[in-house]
Coordinates of C-alpha atoms in Angstrom, one line a residue:
X1 CA -2.9 10.3 -0.4
X2 CA -2.3 9.8 3.3
X3 CA -0.5 12.2 5.5
X4 CA 0.1 11.0 9.0
X5 CA 0.9 13.0 12.1
X6 CA 1.6 16.6 11.2
X7 CA 4.0 18.4 13.5
X8 CA 2.7 20.3 16.4
X9 CA 4.2 23.8 17.1
X10 CA 4.3 22.9 20.8
X11 CA 5.9 19.5 20.2
X12 CA 9.6 19.0 20.8
X13 CA 11.9 16.2 19.6
X14 CA 11.7 14.1 16.4
X15 CA 8.5 14.4 14.3
X16 CA 7.5 12.3 11.3
X17 CA 5.2 13.0 8.4
X18 CA 4.4 10.1 6.1
X19 CA 2.9 10.5 2.7
X20 CA 1.5 7.7 0.5
X21 CA 1.6 4.0 0.7
X22 CA 1.7 1.3 3.4
X23 CA 5.4 0.6 2.7
X24 CA 6.3 4.2 3.4
X25 CA 4.4 4.1 6.7
X26 CA 6.2 0.9 7.7
X27 CA 9.6 2.4 6.8
X28 CA 8.7 5.5 8.9
X29 CA 8.4 3.1 11.8
X30 CA 11.9 1.8 11.0
X31 CA 13.2 5.4 10.9
X32 CA 11.8 6.1 14.3
X33 CA 14.3 3.6 15.7
X34 CA 17.2 5.4 13.9
X35 CA 16.4 9.0 14.8
X36 CA 17.2 10.0 18.4
X37 CA 13.9 10.9 20.0
X38 CA 15.2 14.2 21.4
X39 CA 16.4 15.4 17.9
X40 CA 14.9 18.7 16.8
X41 CA 14.0 17.4 13.4
X42 CA 11.0 16.8 11.2
X43 CA 11.3 13.9 8.8
X44 CA 9.1 14.0 5.8
X45 CA 8.8 10.6 4.0
X46 CA 7.5 11.6 0.6
X47 CA 5.5 10.0 -2.2
X48 CA 5.9 10.3 -5.9
X49 CA 3.1 8.1 -7.3
X50 CA 1.3 11.1 -8.9
X51 CA 2.0 14.8 -9.5
X52 CA -0.6 15.5 -6.8
X53 CA 1.4 13.4 -4.3
X54 CA 4.5 15.5 -5.0
X55 CA 2.5 18.7 -4.7
X56 CA 1.1 17.6 -1.3
X57 CA 4.5 16.6 -0.1
X58 CA 5.8 20.1 -0.8
X59 CA 2.8 21.6 0.9
X60 CA 3.3 19.4 3.9
X61 CA 7.0 20.5 4.1
X62 CA 6.0 24.2 4.1
X63 CA 3.3 23.7 6.7
X64 CA 5.7 21.7 8.9
X65 CA 8.4 24.4 8.8
X66 CA 5.8 27.1 9.6
X67 CA 4.7 25.1 12.6
X68 CA 8.3 24.5 13.9
X69 CA 10.6 27.1 12.3
X70 CA 13.6 26.1 14.5
X71 CA 13.4 22.4 13.5
X72 CA 15.7 20.8 10.9
X73 CA 13.6 19.4 8.0
X74 CA 14.8 16.1 6.4
X75 CA 13.0 15.0 3.3
X76 CA 13.2 11.4 2.1
X77 CA 11.1 8.8 0.2
X78 CA 10.3 8.3 -3.4
X79 CA 9.7 12.0 -4.4
X80 CA 13.0 12.9 -2.8
X81 CA 14.8 10.1 -4.6
X82 CA 13.3 11.0 -8.0
X83 CA 13.1 14.9 -7.7
X84 CA 16.2 15.5 -5.6
X85 CA 16.9 18.9 -6.9
X86 CA 13.4 20.1 -6.5
X87 CA 13.5 19.4 -2.8
X88 CA 17.0 20.5 -2.1
X89 CA 16.2 23.8 -3.6
X90 CA 13.3 24.4 -1.1
X91 CA 14.3 27.0 1.5
X92 CA 12.5 25.0 4.2
X93 CA 14.6 21.8 3.6
X94 CA 17.8 21.1 5.4
X95 CA 18.7 17.7 4.1
X96 CA 17.5 15.3 1.4
X97 CA 18.0 11.5 1.8
X98 CA 17.4 8.8 -0.7
X99 CA 15.3 5.6 -0.2
X100 CA 18.4 3.6 0.7
X101 CA 19.9 6.3 2.9
X102 CA 16.8 6.8 5.0
X103 CA 17.3 3.3 6.5
X104 CA 20.9 3.9 7.5
X105 CA 21.4 5.2 11.1
X106 CA 24.4 7.3 10.0
X107 CA 22.1 9.4 7.8
X108 CA 20.6 10.9 11.0
X109 CA 23.7 10.9 13.2
X110 CA 26.5 12.0 10.9
X111 CA 27.7 15.5 11.5
X112 CA 28.8 16.3 8.0
X113 CA 27.2 19.3 6.2
X114 CA 26.1 17.5 3.0
X115 CA 22.6 18.6 2.2
X116 CA 22.0 15.8 -0.2
X117 CA 22.7 12.1 0.3
X118 CA 20.9 10.2 -2.5
X119 CA 22.5 7.2 -4.2
X120 CA 21.7 5.7 -7.5
X121 CA 18.8 3.4 -6.5
X122 CA 19.2 1.2 -9.6
X123 CA 22.6 0.1 -8.2
X124 CA 21.1 -1.1 -4.9
X125 CA 21.0 -4.9 -4.8
X126 CA 20.8 -5.7 -1.1
X127 CA 17.5 -6.5 0.6
X128 CA 16.0 -3.9 3.0
X129 CA 18.1 -4.1 6.2
X130 CA 15.3 -3.0 8.5
X131 CA 12.6 -5.7 7.9
X132 CA 9.8 -3.2 8.1
X133 CA 8.1 -3.2 11.4
X134 CA 4.7 -2.8 12.9
X135 CA 2.5 0.2 12.3
X136 CA 2.2 2.2 15.6
X137 CA -1.3 3.4 14.6
X138 CA -2.9 -0.1 14.1
X139 CA -3.4 -3.5 15.8
X140 CA -2.1 -5.1 12.6
X141 CA 1.6 -5.4 11.8
X142 CA 3.1 -4.9 8.3
X143 CA 6.2 -6.8 7.2
X144 CA 8.1 -5.8 4.1
X145 CA 9.1 -8.9 2.2
X146 CA 10.1 -7.2 -1.1
X147 CA 11.1 -3.8 -2.4
X148 CA 11.5 -2.4 -5.9
X149 CA 10.0 -3.4 -9.2
X150 CA 11.4 -4.9 -12.4
X151 CA 8.4 -4.0 -14.6
X152 CA 8.0 -0.8 -16.5
X153 CA 4.3 0.1 -16.7
X154 CA 4.0 3.2 -18.9
X155 CA 2.3 5.3 -16.3
X156 CA 4.5 4.4 -13.3
X157 CA 7.5 6.3 -11.9
X158 CA 7.9 4.2 -8.8
X159 CA 10.7 1.9 -10.1
X160 CA 12.9 4.9 -10.4
X161 CA 12.3 5.7 -6.7
X162 CA 12.5 2.2 -5.4
X163 CA 14.9 0.5 -7.8
X164 CA 14.8 -3.1 -9.1
X165 CA 13.0 -5.9 -7.3
X166 CA 14.8 -7.5 -4.4
X167 CA 13.5 -9.9 -1.8
X168 CA 14.0 -10.6 1.9
X169 CA 15.1 -14.2 2.6
X170 CA 12.2 -16.3 3.8
X171 CA 14.0 -17.2 7.1
X172 CA 14.2 -13.6 8.1
X173 CA 10.6 -13.0 7.2
X174 CA 9.5 -15.9 9.3
X175 CA 11.6 -14.7 12.3
X176 CA 10.0 -11.2 12.0
X177 CA 6.5 -12.6 11.9
X178 CA 7.2 -14.9 14.9
X179 CA 8.6 -11.9 16.8
X180 CA 5.5 -9.8 16.1
X181 CA 3.1 -12.6 17.1
X182 CA 5.1 -13.1 20.3
X183 CA 4.6 -9.4 21.0
X184 CA 0.9 -9.8 20.8
X185 CA 0.0 -8.9 17.2
X186 CA -3.0 -11.0 16.0
X187 CA -2.7 -10.1 12.3
X188 CA 0.3 -9.6 10.0
X189 CA 0.2 -8.1 6.5
X190 CA 2.9 -8.9 3.9
X191 CA 3.7 -5.9 1.9
X192 CA 6.1 -4.6 -0.7
X193 CA 6.2 -2.7 -4.0
X194 CA 5.4 -5.8 -6.1
X195 CA 5.0 -8.7 -3.6
X196 CA 4.1 -11.3 -6.2
X197 CA 7.5 -10.9 -7.8
X198 CA 9.0 -12.1 -4.6
X199 CA 11.9 -14.6 -4.7
X200 CA 13.3 -14.5 -8.3
X201 CA 16.5 -12.9 -6.9
X202 CA 17.0 -15.5 -4.1
X203 CA 18.7 -18.9 -4.3
X204 CA 16.3 -21.4 -5.8
X205 CA 14.0 -18.6 -6.9
X206 CA 11.1 -19.4 -4.5
X207 CA 7.8 -18.0 -5.4
X208 CA 5.6 -15.8 -3.2
X209 CA 3.2 -18.7 -2.5
X210 CA 6.0 -20.7 -1.0
X211 CA 6.8 -17.9 1.4
X212 CA 3.2 -17.6 2.5
X213 CA 3.1 -21.4 3.0
X214 CA 6.2 -21.3 5.1
X215 CA 5.0 -18.5 7.3
X216 CA 1.7 -20.4 8.0
X217 CA 3.5 -23.6 8.7
X218 CA 6.4 -22.3 10.8
X219 CA 4.3 -19.7 12.8
X220 CA 1.3 -21.9 13.8
X221 CA 0.1 -19.4 16.5
X222 CA -0.3 -16.6 13.9
X223 CA -4.1 -16.1 13.9
X224 CA -4.4 -14.0 10.7
X225 CA -2.2 -13.4 7.7
X226 CA -3.2 -10.8 5.1
X227 CA -1.6 -10.0 1.7
X228 CA -1.2 -6.6 0.1
X229 CA -1.8 -5.9 -3.6
X230 CA -1.2 -8.8 -5.9
X231 CA -0.4 -9.0 -9.6
X232 CA -3.1 -11.4 -10.9
X233 CA -0.8 -13.0 -13.5
X234 CA 1.5 -14.2 -10.8
X235 CA -1.1 -15.9 -8.7
X236 CA 0.2 -19.5 -9.3
X237 CA -1.5 -22.7 -8.2
X238 CA 0.2 -22.8 -4.8
X239 CA -0.8 -19.2 -3.9
X240 CA -4.3 -19.8 -5.3
X241 CA -4.8 -22.9 -3.2
X242 CA -3.7 -21.0 -0.1
X243 CA -6.0 -18.1 -0.8
X244 CA -9.0 -20.4 -1.2
X245 CA -8.2 -23.1 1.3
X246 CA -6.3 -21.7 4.2
X247 CA -8.6 -20.2 6.9
X248 CA -5.7 -18.2 8.5
X249 CA -5.1 -16.4 5.2
X250 CA -7.7 -13.7 5.1
X251 CA -10.4 -13.8 2.4
X252 CA -9.4 -10.4 1.0
X253 CA -7.7 -10.3 -2.4
X254 CA -6.5 -6.9 -3.7
X255 CA -5.7 -7.0 -7.4
X256 CA -3.4 -4.6 -9.3
X257 CA -6.1 -4.3 -12.0
X258 CA -5.4 -0.7 -13.3
X259 CA -7.9 -0.9 -16.2
X260 CA -10.9 -2.9 -17.5
X261 CA -10.1 -2.2 -21.1
X262 CA -7.8 -4.4 -23.1
X263 CA -6.4 -1.7 -25.4
X264 CA -5.6 0.5 -22.4
X265 CA -4.0 -2.4 -20.6
X266 CA -1.7 -2.9 -23.6
X267 CA -0.8 0.8 -23.6
X268 CA -0.1 0.6 -19.9
X269 CA 2.2 -2.4 -20.6
X270 CA 0.3 -4.6 -18.2
X271 CA 0.7 -8.3 -18.4
X272 CA -3.0 -9.3 -18.1
X273 CA -6.2 -8.7 -20.1
X274 CA -9.8 -8.1 -19.0
X275 CA -10.9 -11.7 -19.4
X276 CA -8.0 -13.0 -17.3
X277 CA -8.8 -10.6 -14.4
X278 CA -12.5 -11.6 -14.5
X279 CA -11.6 -15.3 -14.7
X280 CA -9.3 -15.1 -11.7
X281 CA -12.0 -13.5 -9.5
X282 CA -14.5 -16.1 -10.7
X283 CA -12.2 -18.9 -9.7
X284 CA -11.4 -17.4 -6.4
X285 CA -15.0 -16.9 -5.4
X286 CA -16.1 -20.3 -6.8
X287 CA -13.8 -22.0 -4.2
X288 CA -14.1 -19.4 -1.4
X289 CA -17.3 -17.3 -1.9
X290 CA -16.6 -15.0 1.1
X291 CA -13.5 -13.5 -0.5
X292 CA -13.8 -9.7 -0.9
X293 CA -12.1 -8.2 -3.9
X294 CA -10.1 -5.0 -3.9
X295 CA -8.6 -3.3 -6.9
X296 CA -6.4 -0.4 -8.1
X297 CA -8.0 1.3 -11.1
X298 CA -6.8 4.3 -13.1
X299 CA -9.4 6.5 -14.7
X300 CA -8.8 8.8 -17.7
X301 CA -5.6 7.1 -19.1
X302 CA -4.3 8.8 -22.3
X303 CA -6.3 7.8 -25.4
X304 CA -9.2 6.4 -23.3
X305 CA -12.4 6.7 -25.3
X306 CA -16.0 6.6 -23.8
X307 CA -16.2 2.9 -24.7
X308 CA -13.0 2.2 -22.9
X309 CA -14.2 4.1 -19.9
X310 CA -17.4 2.1 -19.9
X311 CA -15.2 -1.1 -19.7
X312 CA -13.4 0.5 -16.7
X313 CA -16.8 1.0 -15.0
X314 CA -18.4 -2.3 -15.8
X315 CA -15.4 -4.4 -14.7
X316 CA -16.1 -3.2 -11.2
X317 CA -19.3 -5.1 -11.2
X318 CA -18.0 -8.1 -13.1
X319 CA -15.1 -8.5 -10.6
X320 CA -17.3 -7.5 -7.6
X321 CA -14.8 -4.8 -6.4
X322 CA -15.8 -3.7 -2.9
X323 CA -12.5 -2.2 -1.9
X324 CA -11.5 0.2 -4.6
X325 CA -8.4 2.5 -4.9
X326 CA -9.4 4.7 -7.8
X327 CA -6.8 7.1 -9.2
X328 CA -7.5 9.9 -11.8
X329 CA -4.6 9.6 -14.3
X330 CA -1.8 12.0 -13.6
X331 CA 1.1 12.2 -16.1
X332 CA 4.5 11.7 -14.5
X333 CA 7.4 13.3 -16.3
X334 CA 9.8 10.7 -17.6
X335 CA 7.2 8.0 -18.2
X336 CA 5.9 7.0 -21.7
X337 CA 2.3 7.7 -20.7
X338 CA 3.2 11.4 -20.2
X339 CA 4.1 11.6 -23.9
X340 CA 0.8 10.1 -25.0
X341 CA -2.3 12.2 -26.1
X342 CA -3.8 13.5 -22.8
X343 CA -7.4 13.8 -21.9
X344 CA -8.9 17.0 -20.5
X345 CA -8.6 17.2 -16.7
X346 CA -12.3 17.7 -16.3
X347 CA -13.0 14.5 -18.2
X348 CA -10.5 12.6 -16.1
X349 CA -12.0 13.9 -12.9
X350 CA -15.6 12.9 -14.0
X351 CA -14.4 9.4 -15.1
X352 CA -12.7 8.8 -11.8
X353 CA -16.0 9.8 -10.1
X354 CA -17.9 7.4 -12.3
X355 CA -15.6 4.5 -11.3
X356 CA -15.8 5.4 -7.6
X357 CA -19.6 5.5 -7.9
X358 CA -19.6 2.0 -9.4
X359 CA -17.4 0.7 -6.5
X360 CA -19.7 2.5 -4.0
X361 CA -22.7 0.8 -5.4
X362 CA -21.2 -2.7 -5.4
X363 CA -19.8 -2.2 -1.9
X364 CA -23.1 -0.9 -0.5
X365 CA -24.8 -4.1 -1.6
X366 CA -22.0 -6.2 -0.3
X367 CA -22.2 -4.5 3.2
X368 CA -26.0 -5.0 3.2
X369 CA -25.5 -8.7 2.5
X370 CA -23.3 -9.0 5.7
X371 CA -26.0 -7.8 8.0
X372 CA -27.1 -10.5 10.5
X373 CA -23.9 -12.5 9.7
X374 CA -21.2 -13.3 12.3
X375 CA -17.7 -12.1 11.7
X376 CA -14.3 -12.1 13.5
X377 CA -13.2 -8.5 14.2
X378 CA -9.7 -7.3 15.0
X379 CA -10.2 -4.3 17.2
X380 CA -8.0 -1.2 16.6
X381 CA -6.3 0.8 19.3
X382 CA -9.4 3.0 19.9
X383 CA -11.3 -0.1 21.2
X384 CA -14.3 0.4 19.0
X385 CA -13.3 0.2 15.3
X386 CA -11.6 -2.5 13.3
X387 CA -11.8 -4.9 10.4
X388 CA -13.5 -8.2 9.7
X389 CA -11.5 -11.0 8.0
X390 CA -12.8 -9.7 4.6
X391 CA -11.6 -6.3 5.5
X392 CA -15.0 -4.8 6.0
X393 CA -14.8 -1.8 8.3
X394 CA -16.6 -2.5 11.6
X395 CA -17.6 -0.3 14.5
X396 CA -18.6 -1.8 17.9
X397 CA -21.6 -0.6 19.7
X398 CA -19.6 -0.8 22.9
X399 CA -15.8 -0.5 23.4
X400 CA -13.6 -3.5 24.1
X401 CA -9.9 -4.4 24.5
X402 CA -7.7 -2.9 21.7
X403 CA -5.9 -5.6 19.7
X404 CA -8.4 -8.3 20.6
X405 CA -10.0 -10.7 18.1
X406 CA -13.7 -10.6 18.8
X407 CA -16.5 -12.6 17.3
X408 CA -19.3 -10.2 16.4
X409 CA -22.7 -10.0 14.9
X410 CA -23.4 -7.4 12.2
X411 CA -26.5 -5.4 13.1
X412 CA -26.6 -2.6 10.5
X413 CA -24.5 -0.2 8.5
X414 CA -23.6 3.5 8.8
X415 CA -22.1 4.9 5.7
X416 CA -19.0 2.8 5.0
X417 CA -19.0 1.2 8.4
X418 CA -20.9 -1.8 9.6
X419 CA -22.3 -1.7 13.1
X420 CA -21.3 -4.8 15.2
X421 CA -22.1 -6.3 18.5
X422 CA -19.8 -8.6 20.4
X423 CA -21.1 -12.1 20.8

């Protein structure tokens, strides 16, 4: 769970707190253009992916109000969409906005007294009007190409916060990417709730791979294009060929894996099995060995046995996962998984630690293998940290220009960072 930029008691004007995913952070950037800078408001963009995320959102609201008691607190995002009454009942909250309403200027400028403005997200069919913009905190820019999800994994509440899948037309995406490159961004990340479902709602039903191909062709001066989490079963031949053969598409594939056990995958209502996930990684690395694999994995799913847990741990090595997002299972009210037989919280916590340890071991060996290699580093705004093409975290021995693409040699590692020297 990420919380960005907590309010400062001495600060005046509009403040923003962002919880959760990259899409939320990008949408906060869009909201910043809608909220008058001089407004005495705190906007909390909430997350609902787990119970802990909701708890942290409520905690952040209370902390924000204590810091600026005279400010109006506006709560929006997935938790506000799903648990509207919970947040409207909080004494600290002045207004609650849904995920559609948070991207409408009138939500922040209207003078009516309605505390709650939350529409039925399942009725929303239009694409996002804001075309999510660049992160202020990074040298990379994130472009939202899709929102919502048509799948109903048994553990996931997010479709009820985001609605059904809807895509941004390719021409608009290309224009946004071109604009960002013209403004000096060296790397663009395509993001969404379920990006590989892109296009089924558009004329001609273009697949995600075609969108990626068009961006690379029509914005030839874009140095680096990166993709957010992919559903492996939707990596078709076109996308596979781009991932393995296009040098401007970064060698970093993050897979929505969720589990390494076939029975648990069935109970999650996932569309892949263990063998398919392993085979995809093998095929990717056979054609482009430098590809670094990331994965989302849930530990302690209901009914998970010790043997199933071992499958969760061992798939980390079999898929060579070096960028792991490991989640201890948290039952979300309203999902089928919440009605399944639950494991003890202490067991779930230990199993999550086991999976994280497996990722740490694989990642440590991977980082060691990069020492003495040369990499291309995109420098962050602090002038000394950044990421290689494979998304390895790098730290420069000497500061350089923020936002620059710098060839470097890896000289060592310090915890999760690799130490780099500019060539």
